[in-house]
Short mmCIF file of C-alpha atoms and ligand atoms in Angstrom, two decimals:
data_model
loop_
_atom_site.label_atom_id
_atom_site.label_comp_id
_atom_site.label_asym_id
_atom_site.label_seq_id
_atom_site.Cartn_x
_atom_site.Cartn_y
_atom_site.Cartn_z
CA MET H 627 3.63 12.17 -28.79
CA GLU H 628 -0.07 12.86 -29.37
CA PHE H 629 -2.47 14.05 -26.69
CA PRO H 630 -4.36 12.80 -24.84
CA PHE H 631 -1.63 10.20 -24.30
CA GLU H 632 -2.15 7.03 -22.32
CA THR H 633 -0.02 3.95 -21.81
CA LYS H 634 0.74 1.26 -19.24
CA LEU H 635 4.09 1.24 -17.48
CA PHE H 636 5.43 -2.11 -16.32
CA ARG H 637 8.99 -1.16 -15.52
CA GLU H 638 11.12 1.91 -14.94
CA THR H 639 12.39 1.85 -18.53
CA ASP H 640 8.79 2.31 -19.76
CA THR H 641 8.50 5.47 -17.67
CA ILE H 642 11.89 6.68 -18.88
CA GLU H 643 10.84 6.19 -22.50
CA THR H 644 7.59 8.12 -21.96
CA ALA H 645 9.48 10.90 -20.14
CA LYS H 646 11.91 11.15 -23.03
CA LYS H 647 9.11 11.49 -25.61
CA PHE H 648 7.25 14.01 -23.45
CA SER H 649 10.37 16.15 -22.98
CA SER H 650 10.47 16.92 -26.70
CA CYS H 651 6.98 18.49 -26.47
CA LEU H 652 7.98 20.98 -23.77
CA VAL H 653 8.82 24.62 -24.34
CA PRO H 654 9.70 27.43 -21.91
CA GLY H 655 6.59 28.81 -20.24
CA ASP H 656 4.95 25.41 -19.93
CA VAL H 657 3.40 24.46 -16.59
CA VAL H 658 3.10 20.71 -16.02
CA LEU H 659 0.93 19.39 -13.19
CA LEU H 660 1.64 15.90 -11.86
CA ASN H 661 -0.95 13.94 -9.95
CA GLY H 662 -0.80 10.47 -8.48
CA ASN H 663 -0.46 8.77 -5.10
CA LEU H 664 2.67 8.59 -2.95
CA GLY H 665 5.27 6.58 -4.82
CA ALA H 666 3.37 6.63 -8.11
CA GLY H 667 6.46 7.94 -9.88
CA LYS H 668 5.94 11.70 -10.27
CA THR H 669 9.48 12.64 -9.21
CA PHE H 670 10.89 9.73 -11.21
CA PHE H 671 9.12 11.03 -14.33
CA VAL H 672 10.36 14.61 -13.84
CA LYS H 673 13.89 13.32 -13.23
CA TYR H 674 13.97 11.62 -16.62
CA VAL H 675 12.35 14.53 -18.44
CA CYS H 676 15.09 16.75 -16.98
CA LYS H 677 17.77 14.27 -18.03
CA GLU H 678 16.85 15.12 -21.61
CA PHE H 679 17.75 18.72 -20.81
CA ALA H 680 21.13 17.57 -19.45
CA ILE H 681 20.02 18.10 -15.85
CA GLU H 682 21.27 15.14 -13.83
CA ASN H 683 20.74 15.97 -10.18
CA VAL H 684 16.96 16.05 -9.83
CA SER H 685 15.62 15.05 -6.42
CA SER H 686 12.24 15.29 -4.73
CA PRO H 687 11.24 18.83 -3.77
CA SER H 688 8.88 17.60 -1.06
CA PHE H 689 10.91 19.17 1.78
CA ALA H 690 12.30 22.19 -0.05
CA ILE H 691 8.90 22.77 -1.78
CA ILE H 692 10.82 24.07 -4.79
CA ASN H 693 14.00 22.96 -6.54
CA GLU H 694 15.50 25.00 -9.35
CA TYR H 695 17.66 23.59 -12.11
CA ILE H 696 19.29 25.14 -15.13
CA ASN H 697 21.15 23.70 -18.06
CA SER H 698 19.81 23.62 -21.60
CA LYS H 699 16.45 24.52 -20.00
CA LYS H 700 15.48 26.33 -16.83
CA ILE H 701 13.32 24.19 -14.55
CA PHE H 702 11.23 24.98 -11.46
CA HIS H 703 10.14 21.77 -9.75
CA PHE H 704 7.52 22.12 -7.01
CA ASP H 705 5.85 19.71 -4.62
CA PHE H 706 2.67 21.02 -2.95
CA TYR H 707 2.25 18.00 -0.65
CA ARG H 708 3.41 19.77 2.51
CA ILE H 709 1.73 23.09 1.80
CA LYS H 710 -0.90 23.72 4.44
CA LYS H 711 -2.10 27.19 3.50
CA GLU H 712 -2.35 29.09 0.26
CA THR H 713 -0.39 31.93 1.85
CA GLU H 714 2.68 29.68 2.10
CA LEU H 715 2.72 29.50 -1.68
CA TYR H 716 2.47 33.26 -2.05
CA ASP H 717 5.25 33.65 0.55
CA ILE H 718 7.64 31.57 -1.53
CA GLY H 719 6.81 33.69 -4.56
CA ILE H 720 4.73 31.23 -6.54
CA GLU H 721 3.33 33.98 -8.74
CA GLU H 722 6.78 35.01 -9.94
CA TYR H 723 7.82 31.44 -10.65
CA LEU H 724 4.65 30.82 -12.63
CA SER H 725 4.95 33.98 -14.67
CA ASN H 726 8.55 33.27 -15.71
CA ASP H 727 8.27 32.62 -19.45
CA GLU H 728 11.79 31.24 -19.63
CA ALA H 729 11.20 28.29 -17.33
CA ILE H 730 9.36 25.00 -17.51
CA VAL H 731 7.44 24.44 -14.28
CA PHE H 732 6.61 21.01 -12.82
CA ILE H 733 4.21 20.76 -9.87
CA GLU H 734 3.73 17.50 -7.96
CA TRP H 735 0.50 17.25 -5.93
CA ALA H 736 -0.80 20.23 -7.86
CA GLN H 737 -4.37 19.10 -7.32
CA LEU H 738 -4.13 20.16 -3.66
CA TRP H 739 -3.82 23.84 -4.62
CA GLU H 740 -4.96 23.90 -8.20
CA GLY H 741 -7.15 26.95 -7.57
CA ILE H 742 -4.14 29.27 -7.41
CA LEU H 743 -2.84 28.22 -10.84
CA HIS H 744 -3.85 30.60 -13.62
CA HIS H 745 -2.81 28.33 -16.40
CA LYS H 746 -1.56 24.84 -17.03
CA SER H 747 -0.09 23.33 -20.16
CA TYR H 748 -0.24 19.62 -19.36
CA VAL H 749 -1.67 17.39 -16.66
CA VAL H 750 0.22 14.13 -16.05
CA ASN H 751 -1.60 11.47 -14.08
CA ILE H 752 0.23 8.38 -12.87
CA GLU H 753 -1.94 5.69 -11.39
CA LEU H 754 -0.49 2.76 -9.48
CA ASN H 755 -2.54 -0.28 -10.47
CA GLY H 756 -0.42 -2.91 -8.75
CA ILE H 757 3.16 -3.45 -7.59
CA ASP H 758 4.56 -3.34 -11.10
CA GLU H 759 1.79 -1.82 -13.12
CA ARG H 760 1.08 1.83 -13.62
CA THR H 761 -1.04 3.81 -16.05
CA ILE H 762 0.18 7.20 -17.21
CA ARG H 763 -2.19 9.67 -18.83
CA ILE H 764 -1.10 13.03 -20.20
CA ILE H 765 -3.58 15.68 -21.20
CA LYS H 766 -2.67 18.82 -23.08
CA CYS H 767 -4.63 21.83 -21.83
CA GLN H 768 -5.94 24.77 -23.80
CA ASN H 769 -4.72 28.07 -22.44
N1 ATP X 437 7.57 2.05 -13.87
C1 ATP X 437 7.98 2.86 -12.88
N2 ATP X 437 7.88 4.21 -13.04
C2 ATP X 437 8.27 5.05 -12.06
N3 ATP X 437 8.77 4.66 -10.88
C3 ATP X 437 8.92 3.35 -10.68
C4 ATP X 437 8.53 2.40 -11.66
N4 ATP X 437 8.78 1.16 -11.17
C5 ATP X 437 9.29 1.34 -9.96
N5 ATP X 437 9.40 2.65 -9.65
C6 ATP X 437 9.92 3.18 -8.39
O1 ATP X 437 8.85 3.83 -7.73
C7 ATP X 437 9.32 4.95 -7.01
C8 ATP X 437 8.54 6.19 -7.38
O2 ATP X 437 8.91 7.20 -6.50
P1 ATP X 437 8.71 8.74 -6.77
O3 ATP X 437 9.49 9.44 -5.72
O4 ATP X 437 8.97 9.08 -8.17
O5 ATP X 437 7.14 8.88 -6.47
P2 ATP X 437 6.28 10.22 -6.32
O6 ATP X 437 5.05 10.00 -7.10
O7 ATP X 437 7.10 11.40 -6.65
O8 ATP X 437 5.91 10.19 -4.77
P3 ATP X 437 5.63 11.41 -3.77
O9 ATP X 437 4.16 11.66 -3.79
O10 ATP X 437 6.08 10.88 -2.44
O11 ATP X 437 6.41 12.61 -4.22
C9 ATP X 437 10.81 5.10 -7.34
O12 ATP X 437 11.54 4.56 -6.25
C10 ATP X 437 10.99 4.25 -8.57
O13 ATP X 437 12.27 3.69 -8.63
MG1 MG X 438 7.66 13.08 -5.59
#
């Protein structure tokens, strides 16, 4: 996969294929921000990236704020949607999660609290164009 990457997604299998390709680019220490409206497919995308790491039980972290998974890779999966104050993030130990070089970090709704992030490796944007049409854009960031 080359960056910036952009493609249209017409069905779930298109997203799964993109997730699979993207997974092979990821290394421990990467921080991946995911932006896009409710139901755009952020969790769906992370689920299928994790499947490549033999992690099968990925679910939305929107209530828990963070889900942790470990198999062939260690994953921290955040959702900032329900975070109302920056202090909530510090209370859950965001700094320690972000500084863990052994984990790959995914953050849904990262744009809400992007100011607290010191570095990001990739930004994934999923735009819902219609009922069955999405555009995914992935940018690789310089750290
Ligand atoms: N091409 C597609 N890619 C991803 N999801 C799709 C696609 N087509 C249909 N869907 C469906 O759209 C839904 C996307 O939901 P998902 O929970 O991943 O969204 P989200 O962006 O994480 O939303 P939220 O902001 O609430 O966390 C899933 O139910 C999925 O099955
Ligand atoms: Mg989600």
